[in-house]
Amino acid sequence: MNNGKSNSKKNKSSFSRSKKNDSKKPFTKSTSTKKQDSGVSFLASSNQPFDANPNVTTKGSLKESSDIRLNKYISNSGVCSRREADVYIISGNVKVNGVVVTEMGYKVKPGDVVNFDGSLITPEKKVYVLLNKPKGFSTINEEVLSAENVLSLVKSASKSALAPVGRMDKSTLGLMLFTNDSDLLQKLNSPNQRSSKVYQISLDKNLKYDDLEKVKKGIYIDEKRVFVEDIAYVEDQPKSEIGIKLKASNVKLVRALFESLDYNVLKVDRVMYGPITKWNLPRGKWRLLTPEEVRSLKNG
């Protein structure tokens, strides 16, 4: 790792060389069984190529041969989460075949007509999309999609209305997830979510080793101490290129860590979300998540 001769050798987290060609795998994990001095090598990603149009199976989709709980049926329609559906059911805002149903655990049969808060609903296929976000697009709440809305980049992925996991401003790049699965959205957008994210940060000057250690030990932002899971210089790159891993979803927090130490952040590129990587996905392109990737998000 490119720590420099003057720096301590105790910080050998292996951020490997990042290629300028975004279609290439940015980071790799050492296969050596020898322990690193400072802990972990955490930037592993699959070497298996992805299918551009995988058949994503979803456990939440409605099968014609089986009954389904009413709250799950409502959630599968994309209007709200199961927990929110329970509130609507108890409040008497849900009808099945024209009859108000307030029974928790009521099961809908194939062919039943469900009316939710005055509107007819039907379950929709769950879609999970990964985008390699370019500059110039942000998560904007608007009824009509504008050219700079990030949703305009994934509108061809599904006829269903997709929502982003978290938010990104126009200047932030990299991995972004979208889905119509309201339960998963609620899980991943929760402050208690535990998925790790890995970012590559470009600074306006070399990061001092002492400052790197300060970030590793925890820095106070808005009177709250922010801990990272790991931080290191990117291998074979200038020491202004930094890899950082943390659970926080707020990209502004990533910038604030370095700005608090008097560095200007030139670029923030999210390269991993949990075990999911944007490797081999060109900037501005999207793909469907594989069933394995979906399961990892739901179980994470």
PDB file of C-alpha atoms in Angstrom:
ATOM      1  CA  MET A   1       0.000   0.000   0.000  1.00  0.00           C
ATOM      2  CA  ASN A   2       1.191   3.466  -0.809  1.00  0.00           C
ATOM      3  CA  ASN A   3       1.690   4.833   2.684  1.00  0.00           C
ATOM      4  CA  GLY A   4       5.149   6.294   1.977  1.00  0.00           C
ATOM      5  CA  LYS A   5       8.379   5.527   3.776  1.00  0.00           C
ATOM      6  CA  SER A   6       7.834   8.201   6.382  1.00  0.00           C
ATOM      7  CA  ASN A   7       4.523   6.731   7.501  1.00  0.00           C
ATOM      8  CA  SER A   8       3.848   3.929   9.909  1.00  0.00           C
ATOM      9  CA  LYS A   9       3.473   0.479   8.407  1.00  0.00           C
ATOM     10  CA  LYS A  10       0.664  -0.373  10.776  1.00  0.00           C
ATOM     11  CA  ASN A  11      -2.115   0.660   8.436  1.00  0.00           C
ATOM     12  CA  LYS A  12      -2.214  -1.841   5.570  1.00  0.00           C
ATOM     13  CA  SER A  13      -5.869  -2.057   4.625  1.00  0.00           C
ATOM     14  CA  SER A  14      -5.617  -3.116   1.020  1.00  0.00           C
ATOM     15  CA  PHE A  15      -7.424  -0.629  -1.204  1.00  0.00           C
ATOM     16  CA  SER A  16      -6.088  -1.787  -4.543  1.00  0.00           C
ATOM     17  CA  ARG A  17      -5.393   0.389  -7.546  1.00  0.00           C
ATOM     18  CA  SER A  18      -8.395   2.168  -9.022  1.00  0.00           C
ATOM     19  CA  LYS A  19      -8.594   2.240 -12.803  1.00  0.00           C
ATOM     20  CA  LYS A  20      -9.667   5.312 -14.721  1.00  0.00           C
ATOM     21  CA  ASN A  21     -11.769   3.093 -16.949  1.00  0.00           C
ATOM     22  CA  ASP A  22     -14.922   2.769 -14.865  1.00  0.00           C
ATOM     23  CA  SER A  23     -15.861  -0.495 -16.553  1.00  0.00           C
ATOM     24  CA  LYS A  24     -13.053  -2.257 -14.731  1.00  0.00           C
ATOM     25  CA  LYS A  25     -13.139  -3.660 -11.238  1.00  0.00           C
ATOM     26  CA  PRO A  26     -11.914  -0.862  -8.924  1.00  0.00           C
ATOM     27  CA  PHE A  27     -10.790  -2.831  -5.911  1.00  0.00           C
ATOM     28  CA  THR A  28      -9.686  -6.358  -5.119  1.00  0.00           C
ATOM     29  CA  LYS A  29      -9.138  -8.431  -2.025  1.00  0.00           C
ATOM     30  CA  SER A  30      -5.879 -10.148  -1.257  1.00  0.00           C
ATOM     31  CA  THR A  31      -6.105 -13.934  -1.250  1.00  0.00           C
ATOM     32  CA  SER A  32      -3.131 -14.281   1.051  1.00  0.00           C
ATOM     33  CA  THR A  33      -3.797 -15.881   4.420  1.00  0.00           C
ATOM     34  CA  LYS A  34      -1.190 -13.671   6.039  1.00  0.00           C
ATOM     35  CA  LYS A  35      -2.804 -11.212   8.442  1.00  0.00           C
ATOM     36  CA  GLN A  36      -2.629  -7.522   7.652  1.00  0.00           C
ATOM     37  CA  ASP A  37      -1.083  -5.380  10.383  1.00  0.00           C
ATOM     38  CA  SER A  38      -4.170  -3.178  10.857  1.00  0.00           C
ATOM     39  CA  GLY A  39      -7.077  -5.531  10.400  1.00  0.00           C
ATOM     40  CA  VAL A  40      -9.130  -6.093   7.301  1.00  0.00           C
ATOM     41  CA  SER A  41      -9.053  -6.328   3.539  1.00  0.00           C
ATOM     42  CA  PHE A  42     -12.613  -5.338   2.777  1.00  0.00           C
ATOM     43  CA  LEU A  43     -12.952  -4.477  -0.898  1.00  0.00           C
ATOM     44  CA  ALA A  44     -13.693  -7.901  -2.339  1.00  0.00           C
ATOM     45  CA  SER A  45     -16.115  -8.171  -5.240  1.00  0.00           C
ATOM     46  CA  SER A  46     -17.217 -11.027  -7.426  1.00  0.00           C
ATOM     47  CA  ASN A  47     -15.211 -11.868 -10.525  1.00  0.00           C
ATOM     48  CA  GLN A  48     -18.244 -13.431 -12.143  1.00  0.00           C
ATOM     49  CA  PRO A  49     -19.714 -11.420 -15.051  1.00  0.00           C
ATOM     50  CA  PHE A  50     -23.307 -10.341 -14.649  1.00  0.00           C
ATOM     51  CA  ASP A  51     -26.196 -11.155 -16.925  1.00  0.00           C
ATOM     52  CA  ALA A  52     -27.448  -7.951 -18.531  1.00  0.00           C
ATOM     53  CA  ASN A  53     -31.026  -9.231 -18.256  1.00  0.00           C
ATOM     54  CA  PRO A  54     -31.161 -11.697 -15.373  1.00  0.00           C
ATOM     55  CA  ASN A  55     -34.417 -13.330 -14.392  1.00  0.00           C
ATOM     56  CA  VAL A  56     -34.910 -11.878 -10.935  1.00  0.00           C
ATOM     57  CA  THR A  57     -37.144 -14.076  -8.817  1.00  0.00           C
ATOM     58  CA  THR A  58     -39.016 -12.428  -5.990  1.00  0.00           C
ATOM     59  CA  LYS A  59     -40.486 -14.209  -3.020  1.00  0.00           C
ATOM     60  CA  GLY A  60     -42.959 -11.375  -2.571  1.00  0.00           C
ATOM     61  CA  SER A  61     -44.703 -11.783  -5.930  1.00  0.00           C
ATOM     62  CA  LEU A  62     -48.252 -13.166  -5.942  1.00  0.00           C
ATOM     63  CA  LYS A  63     -48.675 -16.764  -7.075  1.00  0.00           C
ATOM     64  CA  GLU A  64     -52.029 -17.629  -8.579  1.00  0.00           C
ATOM     65  CA  SER A  65     -51.999 -21.061  -6.936  1.00  0.00           C
ATOM     66  CA  SER A  66     -51.783 -19.766  -3.346  1.00  0.00           C
ATOM     67  CA  ASP A  67     -53.425 -17.332  -0.966  1.00  0.00           C
ATOM     68  CA  ILE A  68     -51.535 -14.328   0.374  1.00  0.00           C
ATOM     69  CA  ARG A  69     -51.889 -12.230   3.513  1.00  0.00           C
ATOM     70  CA  LEU A  70     -53.732  -8.985   2.852  1.00  0.00           C
ATOM     71  CA  ASN A  71     -50.987  -6.731   4.189  1.00  0.00           C
ATOM     72  CA  LYS A  72     -48.442  -8.484   1.973  1.00  0.00           C
ATOM     73  CA  TYR A  73     -50.767  -8.165  -1.034  1.00  0.00           C
ATOM     74  CA  ILE A  74     -50.994  -4.413  -0.382  1.00  0.00           C
ATOM     75  CA  SER A  75     -47.233  -4.127   0.055  1.00  0.00           C
ATOM     76  CA  ASN A  76     -46.653  -6.059  -3.163  1.00  0.00           C
ATOM     77  CA  SER A  77     -48.782  -3.508  -4.985  1.00  0.00           C
ATOM     78  CA  GLY A  78     -46.169  -0.879  -4.142  1.00  0.00           C
ATOM     79  CA  VAL A  79     -48.425   1.592  -2.318  1.00  0.00           C
ATOM     80  CA  CYS A  80     -46.902   1.193   1.153  1.00  0.00           C
ATOM     81  CA  SER A  81     -45.040  -1.177   3.459  1.00  0.00           C
ATOM     82  CA  ARG A  82     -46.654  -4.100   5.293  1.00  0.00           C
ATOM     83  CA  ARG A  83     -46.546  -2.212   8.595  1.00  0.00           C
ATOM     84  CA  GLU A  84     -48.297   0.763   7.036  1.00  0.00           C
ATOM     85  CA  ALA A  85     -50.797  -1.588   5.376  1.00  0.00           C
ATOM     86  CA  ASP A  86     -51.748  -2.961   8.816  1.00  0.00           C
ATOM     87  CA  VAL A  87     -52.728   0.561   9.913  1.00  0.00           C
ATOM     88  CA  TYR A  88     -54.937   1.028   6.847  1.00  0.00           C
ATOM     89  CA  ILE A  89     -56.573  -2.374   7.411  1.00  0.00           C
ATOM     90  CA  ILE A  90     -57.334  -1.679  11.072  1.00  0.00           C
ATOM     91  CA  SER A  91     -58.702   1.741  10.113  1.00  0.00           C
ATOM     92  CA  GLY A  92     -61.215   0.158   7.725  1.00  0.00           C
ATOM     93  CA  ASN A  93     -59.691   1.603   4.572  1.00  0.00           C
ATOM     94  CA  VAL A  94     -59.313  -1.716   2.753  1.00  0.00           C
ATOM     95  CA  LYS A  95     -62.032  -3.675   0.968  1.00  0.00           C
ATOM     96  CA  VAL A  96     -61.893  -7.174  -0.505  1.00  0.00           C
ATOM     97  CA  ASN A  97     -64.625  -7.941  -3.056  1.00  0.00           C
ATOM     98  CA  GLY A  98     -66.496  -4.829  -1.893  1.00  0.00           C
ATOM     99  CA  VAL A  99     -66.458  -5.752   1.804  1.00  0.00           C
ATOM    100  CA  VAL A 100     -64.420  -3.856   4.411  1.00  0.00           C
ATOM    101  CA  VAL A 101     -61.810  -6.128   6.005  1.00  0.00           C
ATOM    102  CA  THR A 102     -60.268  -5.222   9.371  1.00  0.00           C
ATOM    103  CA  GLU A 103     -59.089  -8.708  10.308  1.00  0.00           C
ATOM    104  CA  MET A 104     -55.324  -8.950  10.764  1.00  0.00           C
ATOM    105  CA  GLY A 105     -53.981 -11.983   8.926  1.00  0.00           C
ATOM    106  CA  TYR A 106     -56.839 -12.084   6.411  1.00  0.00           C
ATOM    107  CA  LYS A 107     -55.749 -13.919   3.261  1.00  0.00           C
ATOM    108  CA  VAL A 108     -56.539 -12.844  -0.279  1.00  0.00           C
ATOM    109  CA  LYS A 109     -57.400 -15.573  -2.786  1.00  0.00           C
ATOM    110  CA  PRO A 110     -56.562 -15.547  -6.501  1.00  0.00           C
ATOM    111  CA  GLY A 111     -59.209 -13.518  -8.310  1.00  0.00           C
ATOM    112  CA  ASP A 112     -60.179 -11.397  -5.284  1.00  0.00           C
ATOM    113  CA  VAL A 113     -60.624  -7.674  -5.938  1.00  0.00           C
ATOM    114  CA  VAL A 114     -58.808  -5.464  -3.416  1.00  0.00           C
ATOM    115  CA  ASN A 115     -59.604  -1.796  -2.964  1.00  0.00           C
ATOM    116  CA  PHE A 116     -57.073   0.242  -0.973  1.00  0.00           C
ATOM    117  CA  ASP A 117     -58.105   3.663   0.324  1.00  0.00           C
ATOM    118  CA  GLY A 118     -60.509   4.133  -2.592  1.00  0.00           C
ATOM    119  CA  SER A 119     -58.293   2.728  -5.360  1.00  0.00           C
ATOM    120  CA  LEU A 120     -58.153  -0.691  -6.976  1.00  0.00           C
ATOM    121  CA  ILE A 121     -54.733  -2.313  -6.483  1.00  0.00           C
ATOM    122  CA  THR A 122     -52.966  -5.350  -7.905  1.00  0.00           C
ATOM    123  CA  PRO A 123     -49.605  -6.853  -6.949  1.00  0.00           C
ATOM    124  CA  GLU A 124     -46.705  -5.910  -9.187  1.00  0.00           C
ATOM    125  CA  LYS A 125     -43.482  -7.700  -9.915  1.00  0.00           C
ATOM    126  CA  LYS A 126     -40.682  -6.571  -7.649  1.00  0.00           C
ATOM    127  CA  VAL A 127     -37.792  -4.933  -9.498  1.00  0.00           C
ATOM    128  CA  TYR A 128     -34.304  -4.243  -8.114  1.00  0.00           C
ATOM    129  CA  VAL A 129     -31.972  -2.008 -10.130  1.00  0.00           C
ATOM    130  CA  LEU A 130     -28.336  -0.981  -9.760  1.00  0.00           C
ATOM    131  CA  LEU A 131     -27.200   2.249 -11.440  1.00  0.00           C
ATOM    132  CA  ASN A 132     -23.654   3.549 -11.855  1.00  0.00           C
ATOM    133  CA  LYS A 133     -24.625   7.178 -11.362  1.00  0.00           C
ATOM    134  CA  PRO A 134     -22.801   9.880 -13.370  1.00  0.00           C
ATOM    135  CA  LYS A 135     -22.449  13.549 -12.441  1.00  0.00           C
ATOM    136  CA  GLY A 136     -25.265  16.000 -13.099  1.00  0.00           C
ATOM    137  CA  PHE A 137     -28.146  13.917 -11.733  1.00  0.00           C
ATOM    138  CA  SER A 138     -29.765  14.087  -8.305  1.00  0.00           C
ATOM    139  CA  THR A 139     -32.705  12.572  -6.425  1.00  0.00           C
ATOM    140  CA  ILE A 140     -35.434  15.146  -6.972  1.00  0.00           C
ATOM    141  CA  ASN A 141     -39.024  14.706  -5.795  1.00  0.00           C
ATOM    142  CA  GLU A 142     -41.208  15.760  -8.705  1.00  0.00           C
ATOM    143  CA  GLU A 143     -44.293  14.449 -10.498  1.00  0.00           C
ATOM    144  CA  VAL A 144     -42.841  14.916 -13.975  1.00  0.00           C
ATOM    145  CA  LEU A 145     -39.272  13.652 -14.423  1.00  0.00           C
ATOM    146  CA  SER A 146     -36.822  16.314 -15.509  1.00  0.00           C
ATOM    147  CA  ALA A 147     -33.636  15.601 -17.443  1.00  0.00           C
ATOM    148  CA  GLU A 148     -31.487  15.973 -14.318  1.00  0.00           C
ATOM    149  CA  ASN A 149     -33.577  13.602 -12.174  1.00  0.00           C
ATOM    150  CA  VAL A 150     -31.658  10.384 -11.535  1.00  0.00           C
ATOM    151  CA  LEU A 151     -34.886   8.416 -12.090  1.00  0.00           C
ATOM    152  CA  SER A 152     -34.722   9.426 -15.753  1.00  0.00           C
ATOM    153  CA  LEU A 153     -31.688   7.125 -16.098  1.00  0.00           C
ATOM    154  CA  VAL A 154     -33.572   4.008 -14.925  1.00  0.00           C
ATOM    155  CA  LYS A 155     -37.069   4.689 -16.303  1.00  0.00           C
ATOM    156  CA  SER A 156     -36.635   1.942 -18.917  1.00  0.00           C
ATOM    157  CA  ALA A 157     -35.873  -0.659 -16.237  1.00  0.00           C
ATOM    158  CA  SER A 158     -39.521  -1.165 -15.264  1.00  0.00           C
ATOM    159  CA  LYS A 159     -43.045   0.036 -15.994  1.00  0.00           C
ATOM    160  CA  SER A 160     -43.508   0.244 -12.219  1.00  0.00           C
ATOM    161  CA  ALA A 161     -42.613   3.371 -10.295  1.00  0.00           C
ATOM    162  CA  LEU A 162     -39.126   2.916  -8.841  1.00  0.00           C
ATOM    163  CA  ALA A 163     -37.752   4.783  -5.837  1.00  0.00           C
ATOM    164  CA  PRO A 164     -34.097   5.350  -4.940  1.00  0.00           C
ATOM    165  CA  VAL A 165     -32.445   3.895  -1.852  1.00  0.00           C
ATOM    166  CA  GLY A 166     -31.085   6.967  -0.098  1.00  0.00           C
ATOM    167  CA  ARG A 167     -30.197  10.241  -1.785  1.00  0.00           C
ATOM    168  CA  MET A 168     -27.309  11.544  -3.851  1.00  0.00           C
ATOM    169  CA  ASP A 169     -26.507  15.077  -4.955  1.00  0.00           C
ATOM    170  CA  LYS A 170     -25.445  15.993  -8.481  1.00  0.00           C
ATOM    171  CA  SER A 171     -21.723  15.816  -7.779  1.00  0.00           C
ATOM    172  CA  THR A 172     -21.666  12.351  -6.169  1.00  0.00           C
ATOM    173  CA  LEU A 173     -20.931   9.365  -8.382  1.00  0.00           C
ATOM    174  CA  GLY A 174     -21.299   5.636  -8.248  1.00  0.00           C
ATOM    175  CA  LEU A 175     -23.480   2.828  -7.038  1.00  0.00           C
ATOM    176  CA  MET A 176     -27.134   3.640  -6.453  1.00  0.00           C
ATOM    177  CA  LEU A 177     -30.020   1.227  -5.880  1.00  0.00           C
ATOM    178  CA  PHE A 178     -33.671   1.521  -6.960  1.00  0.00           C
ATOM    179  CA  THR A 179     -36.689  -0.675  -6.292  1.00  0.00           C
ATOM    180  CA  ASN A 180     -40.479  -0.782  -6.058  1.00  0.00           C
ATOM    181  CA  ASP A 181     -40.214  -3.084  -3.014  1.00  0.00           C
ATOM    182  CA  SER A 182     -41.575  -0.805  -0.275  1.00  0.00           C
ATOM    183  CA  ASP A 183     -40.538  -3.161   2.542  1.00  0.00           C
ATOM    184  CA  LEU A 184     -36.929  -3.225   1.342  1.00  0.00           C
ATOM    185  CA  LEU A 185     -36.937   0.549   0.841  1.00  0.00           C
ATOM    186  CA  GLN A 186     -38.085   1.021   4.418  1.00  0.00           C
ATOM    187  CA  LYS A 187     -35.397  -1.370   5.665  1.00  0.00           C
ATOM    188  CA  LEU A 188     -32.512   0.187   3.714  1.00  0.00           C
ATOM    189  CA  ASN A 189     -33.574   3.783   4.381  1.00  0.00           C
ATOM    190  CA  SER A 190     -33.876   3.183   8.110  1.00  0.00           C
ATOM    191  CA  PRO A 191     -31.279   4.898  10.352  1.00  0.00           C
ATOM    192  CA  ASN A 192     -30.672   1.449  11.851  1.00  0.00           C
ATOM    193  CA  GLN A 193     -29.685  -0.216   8.581  1.00  0.00           C
ATOM    194  CA  ARG A 194     -26.362  -2.065   8.848  1.00  0.00           C
ATOM    195  CA  SER A 195     -25.148  -2.345   5.255  1.00  0.00           C
ATOM    196  CA  SER A 196     -21.564  -1.171   4.779  1.00  0.00           C
ATOM    197  CA  LYS A 197     -20.723   1.250   1.976  1.00  0.00           C
ATOM    198  CA  VAL A 198     -17.323   1.769   0.376  1.00  0.00           C
ATOM    199  CA  TYR A 199     -16.370   5.086  -1.228  1.00  0.00           C
ATOM    200  CA  GLN A 200     -13.351   6.284  -3.146  1.00  0.00           C
ATOM    201  CA  ILE A 201     -12.613   9.889  -2.243  1.00  0.00           C
ATOM    202  CA  SER A 202     -10.485  12.332  -4.256  1.00  0.00           C
ATOM    203  CA  LEU A 203      -9.048  15.229  -2.234  1.00  0.00           C
ATOM    204  CA  ASP A 204      -7.451  18.487  -3.330  1.00  0.00           C
ATOM    205  CA  LYS A 205      -4.183  17.518  -1.606  1.00  0.00           C
ATOM    206  CA  ASN A 206      -2.487  14.506  -0.066  1.00  0.00           C
ATOM    207  CA  LEU A 207      -4.125  13.260   3.111  1.00  0.00           C
ATOM    208  CA  LYS A 208      -1.670  13.429   5.993  1.00  0.00           C
ATOM    209  CA  TYR A 209      -1.152  10.154   7.783  1.00  0.00           C
ATOM    210  CA  ASP A 210      -2.022  11.801  11.113  1.00  0.00           C
ATOM    211  CA  ASP A 211      -5.329  12.961   9.643  1.00  0.00           C
ATOM    212  CA  LEU A 212      -6.024   9.492   8.285  1.00  0.00           C
ATOM    213  CA  GLU A 213      -5.557   8.154  11.817  1.00  0.00           C
ATOM    214  CA  LYS A 214      -7.904  10.826  13.187  1.00  0.00           C
ATOM    215  CA  VAL A 215     -10.657   9.700  10.827  1.00  0.00           C
ATOM    216  CA  LYS A 216     -10.032   6.072  11.763  1.00  0.00           C
ATOM    217  CA  LYS A 217     -10.333   6.829  15.500  1.00  0.00           C
ATOM    218  CA  GLY A 218     -13.513   8.870  15.058  1.00  0.00           C
ATOM    219  CA  ILE A 219     -14.242  12.523  14.322  1.00  0.00           C
ATOM    220  CA  TYR A 220     -16.979  14.685  15.802  1.00  0.00           C
ATOM    221  CA  ILE A 221     -19.439  16.042  13.238  1.00  0.00           C
ATOM    222  CA  ASP A 222     -22.291  18.186  14.585  1.00  0.00           C
ATOM    223  CA  GLU A 223     -21.380  17.092  18.122  1.00  0.00           C
ATOM    224  CA  LYS A 224     -21.672  13.408  17.220  1.00  0.00           C
ATOM    225  CA  ARG A 225     -18.657  11.139  16.926  1.00  0.00           C
ATOM    226  CA  VAL A 226     -18.540   9.413  13.545  1.00  0.00           C
ATOM    227  CA  PHE A 227     -16.718   6.091  13.341  1.00  0.00           C
ATOM    228  CA  VAL A 228     -15.605   4.461  10.112  1.00  0.00           C
ATOM    229  CA  GLU A 229     -15.054   0.738   9.624  1.00  0.00           C
ATOM    230  CA  ASP A 230     -11.821   1.299   7.720  1.00  0.00           C
ATOM    231  CA  ILE A 231      -9.877   3.916   5.793  1.00  0.00           C
ATOM    232  CA  ALA A 232      -6.712   3.658   3.699  1.00  0.00           C
ATOM    233  CA  TYR A 233      -4.798   5.193   0.835  1.00  0.00           C
ATOM    234  CA  VAL A 234      -5.745   3.683  -2.529  1.00  0.00           C
ATOM    235  CA  GLU A 235      -2.915   1.422  -3.648  1.00  0.00           C
ATOM    236  CA  ASP A 236      -0.621   2.743  -6.414  1.00  0.00           C
ATOM    237  CA  GLN A 237      -2.415   6.106  -6.437  1.00  0.00           C
ATOM    238  CA  PRO A 238      -1.503   9.549  -5.032  1.00  0.00           C
ATOM    239  CA  LYS A 239      -2.230   9.902  -1.334  1.00  0.00           C
ATOM    240  CA  SER A 240      -5.057  12.251  -2.243  1.00  0.00           C
ATOM    241  CA  GLU A 241      -7.013   9.139  -3.306  1.00  0.00           C
ATOM    242  CA  ILE A 242      -8.651   7.577  -0.262  1.00  0.00           C
ATOM    243  CA  GLY A 243     -10.812   4.504   0.278  1.00  0.00           C
ATOM    244  CA  ILE A 244     -13.252   4.626   3.165  1.00  0.00           C
ATOM    245  CA  LYS A 245     -15.788   2.127   4.498  1.00  0.00           C
ATOM    246  CA  LEU A 246     -18.668   3.009   6.812  1.00  0.00           C
ATOM    247  CA  LYS A 247     -22.305   2.159   7.459  1.00  0.00           C
ATOM    248  CA  ALA A 248     -23.712   5.680   7.220  1.00  0.00           C
ATOM    249  CA  SER A 249     -25.846   6.328   4.133  1.00  0.00           C
ATOM    250  CA  ASN A 250     -25.525  10.114   4.202  1.00  0.00           C
ATOM    251  CA  VAL A 251     -22.978  11.063   1.541  1.00  0.00           C
ATOM    252  CA  LYS A 252     -22.735  14.567   3.028  1.00  0.00           C
ATOM    253  CA  LEU A 253     -21.282  12.952   6.140  1.00  0.00           C
ATOM    254  CA  VAL A 254     -18.499  11.388   4.055  1.00  0.00           C
ATOM    255  CA  ARG A 255     -17.579  14.819   2.722  1.00  0.00           C
ATOM    256  CA  ALA A 256     -17.829  16.403   6.176  1.00  0.00           C
ATOM    257  CA  LEU A 257     -15.235  14.008   7.628  1.00  0.00           C
ATOM    258  CA  PHE A 258     -12.513  15.403   5.370  1.00  0.00           C
ATOM    259  CA  GLU A 259     -13.773  18.987   5.212  1.00  0.00           C
ATOM    260  CA  SER A 260     -13.544  19.126   9.010  1.00  0.00           C
ATOM    261  CA  LEU A 261      -9.791  18.521   8.603  1.00  0.00           C
ATOM    262  CA  ASP A 262      -9.428  21.327   6.026  1.00  0.00           C
ATOM    263  CA  TYR A 263      -9.486  19.232   2.835  1.00  0.00           C
ATOM    264  CA  ASN A 264     -11.626  19.970  -0.204  1.00  0.00           C
ATOM    265  CA  VAL A 265     -13.403  16.892  -1.527  1.00  0.00           C
ATOM    266  CA  LEU A 266     -13.164  16.832  -5.318  1.00  0.00           C
ATOM    267  CA  LYS A 267     -14.990  13.541  -5.924  1.00  0.00           C
ATOM    268  CA  VAL A 268     -17.034  10.990  -4.019  1.00  0.00           C
ATOM    269  CA  ASP A 269     -17.574   7.678  -5.818  1.00  0.00           C
ATOM    270  CA  ARG A 270     -19.543   4.900  -4.078  1.00  0.00           C
ATOM    271  CA  VAL A 271     -18.091   1.621  -5.283  1.00  0.00           C
ATOM    272  CA  MET A 272     -19.801  -0.927  -3.022  1.00  0.00           C
ATOM    273  CA  TYR A 273     -23.069  -1.290  -1.117  1.00  0.00           C
ATOM    274  CA  GLY A 274     -22.890  -4.287   1.195  1.00  0.00           C
ATOM    275  CA  PRO A 275     -21.542  -7.088  -1.023  1.00  0.00           C
ATOM    276  CA  ILE A 276     -22.838  -5.426  -4.210  1.00  0.00           C
ATOM    277  CA  THR A 277     -20.338  -3.775  -6.553  1.00  0.00           C
ATOM    278  CA  LYS A 278     -20.697  -1.698  -9.713  1.00  0.00           C
ATOM    279  CA  TRP A 279     -17.735  -3.489 -11.291  1.00  0.00           C
ATOM    280  CA  ASN A 280     -17.997  -3.854 -15.073  1.00  0.00           C
ATOM    281  CA  LEU A 281     -20.975  -1.464 -15.210  1.00  0.00           C
ATOM    282  CA  PRO A 282     -20.176   1.685 -17.269  1.00  0.00           C
ATOM    283  CA  ARG A 283     -20.998   5.093 -15.862  1.00  0.00           C
ATOM    284  CA  GLY A 284     -24.606   6.060 -16.549  1.00  0.00           C
ATOM    285  CA  LYS A 285     -25.743   2.448 -17.163  1.00  0.00           C
ATOM    286  CA  TRP A 286     -27.978   0.211 -15.065  1.00  0.00           C
ATOM    287  CA  ARG A 287     -28.582  -3.495 -14.597  1.00  0.00           C
ATOM    288  CA  LEU A 288     -30.987  -5.676 -12.617  1.00  0.00           C
ATOM    289  CA  LEU A 289     -29.693  -7.184  -9.410  1.00  0.00           C
ATOM    290  CA  THR A 290     -29.208 -10.932  -9.355  1.00  0.00           C
ATOM    291  CA  PRO A 291     -31.357 -13.066  -6.995  1.00  0.00           C
ATOM    292  CA  GLU A 292     -28.290 -13.547  -4.792  1.00  0.00           C
ATOM    293  CA  GLU A 293     -27.759  -9.788  -4.530  1.00  0.00           C
ATOM    294  CA  VAL A 294     -31.413  -9.230  -3.639  1.00  0.00           C
ATOM    295  CA  ARG A 295     -31.213 -11.861  -0.903  1.00  0.00           C
ATOM    296  CA  SER A 296     -28.067 -10.249   0.496  1.00  0.00           C
ATOM    297  CA  LEU A 297     -29.894  -6.914   0.839  1.00  0.00           C
ATOM    298  CA  LYS A 298     -32.939  -8.469   2.466  1.00  0.00           C
ATOM    299  CA  ASN A 299     -30.874 -10.548   4.892  1.00  0.00           C
ATOM    300  CA  GLY A 300     -28.241  -7.890   5.627  1.00  0.00           C
TER     301      GLY A 300
END
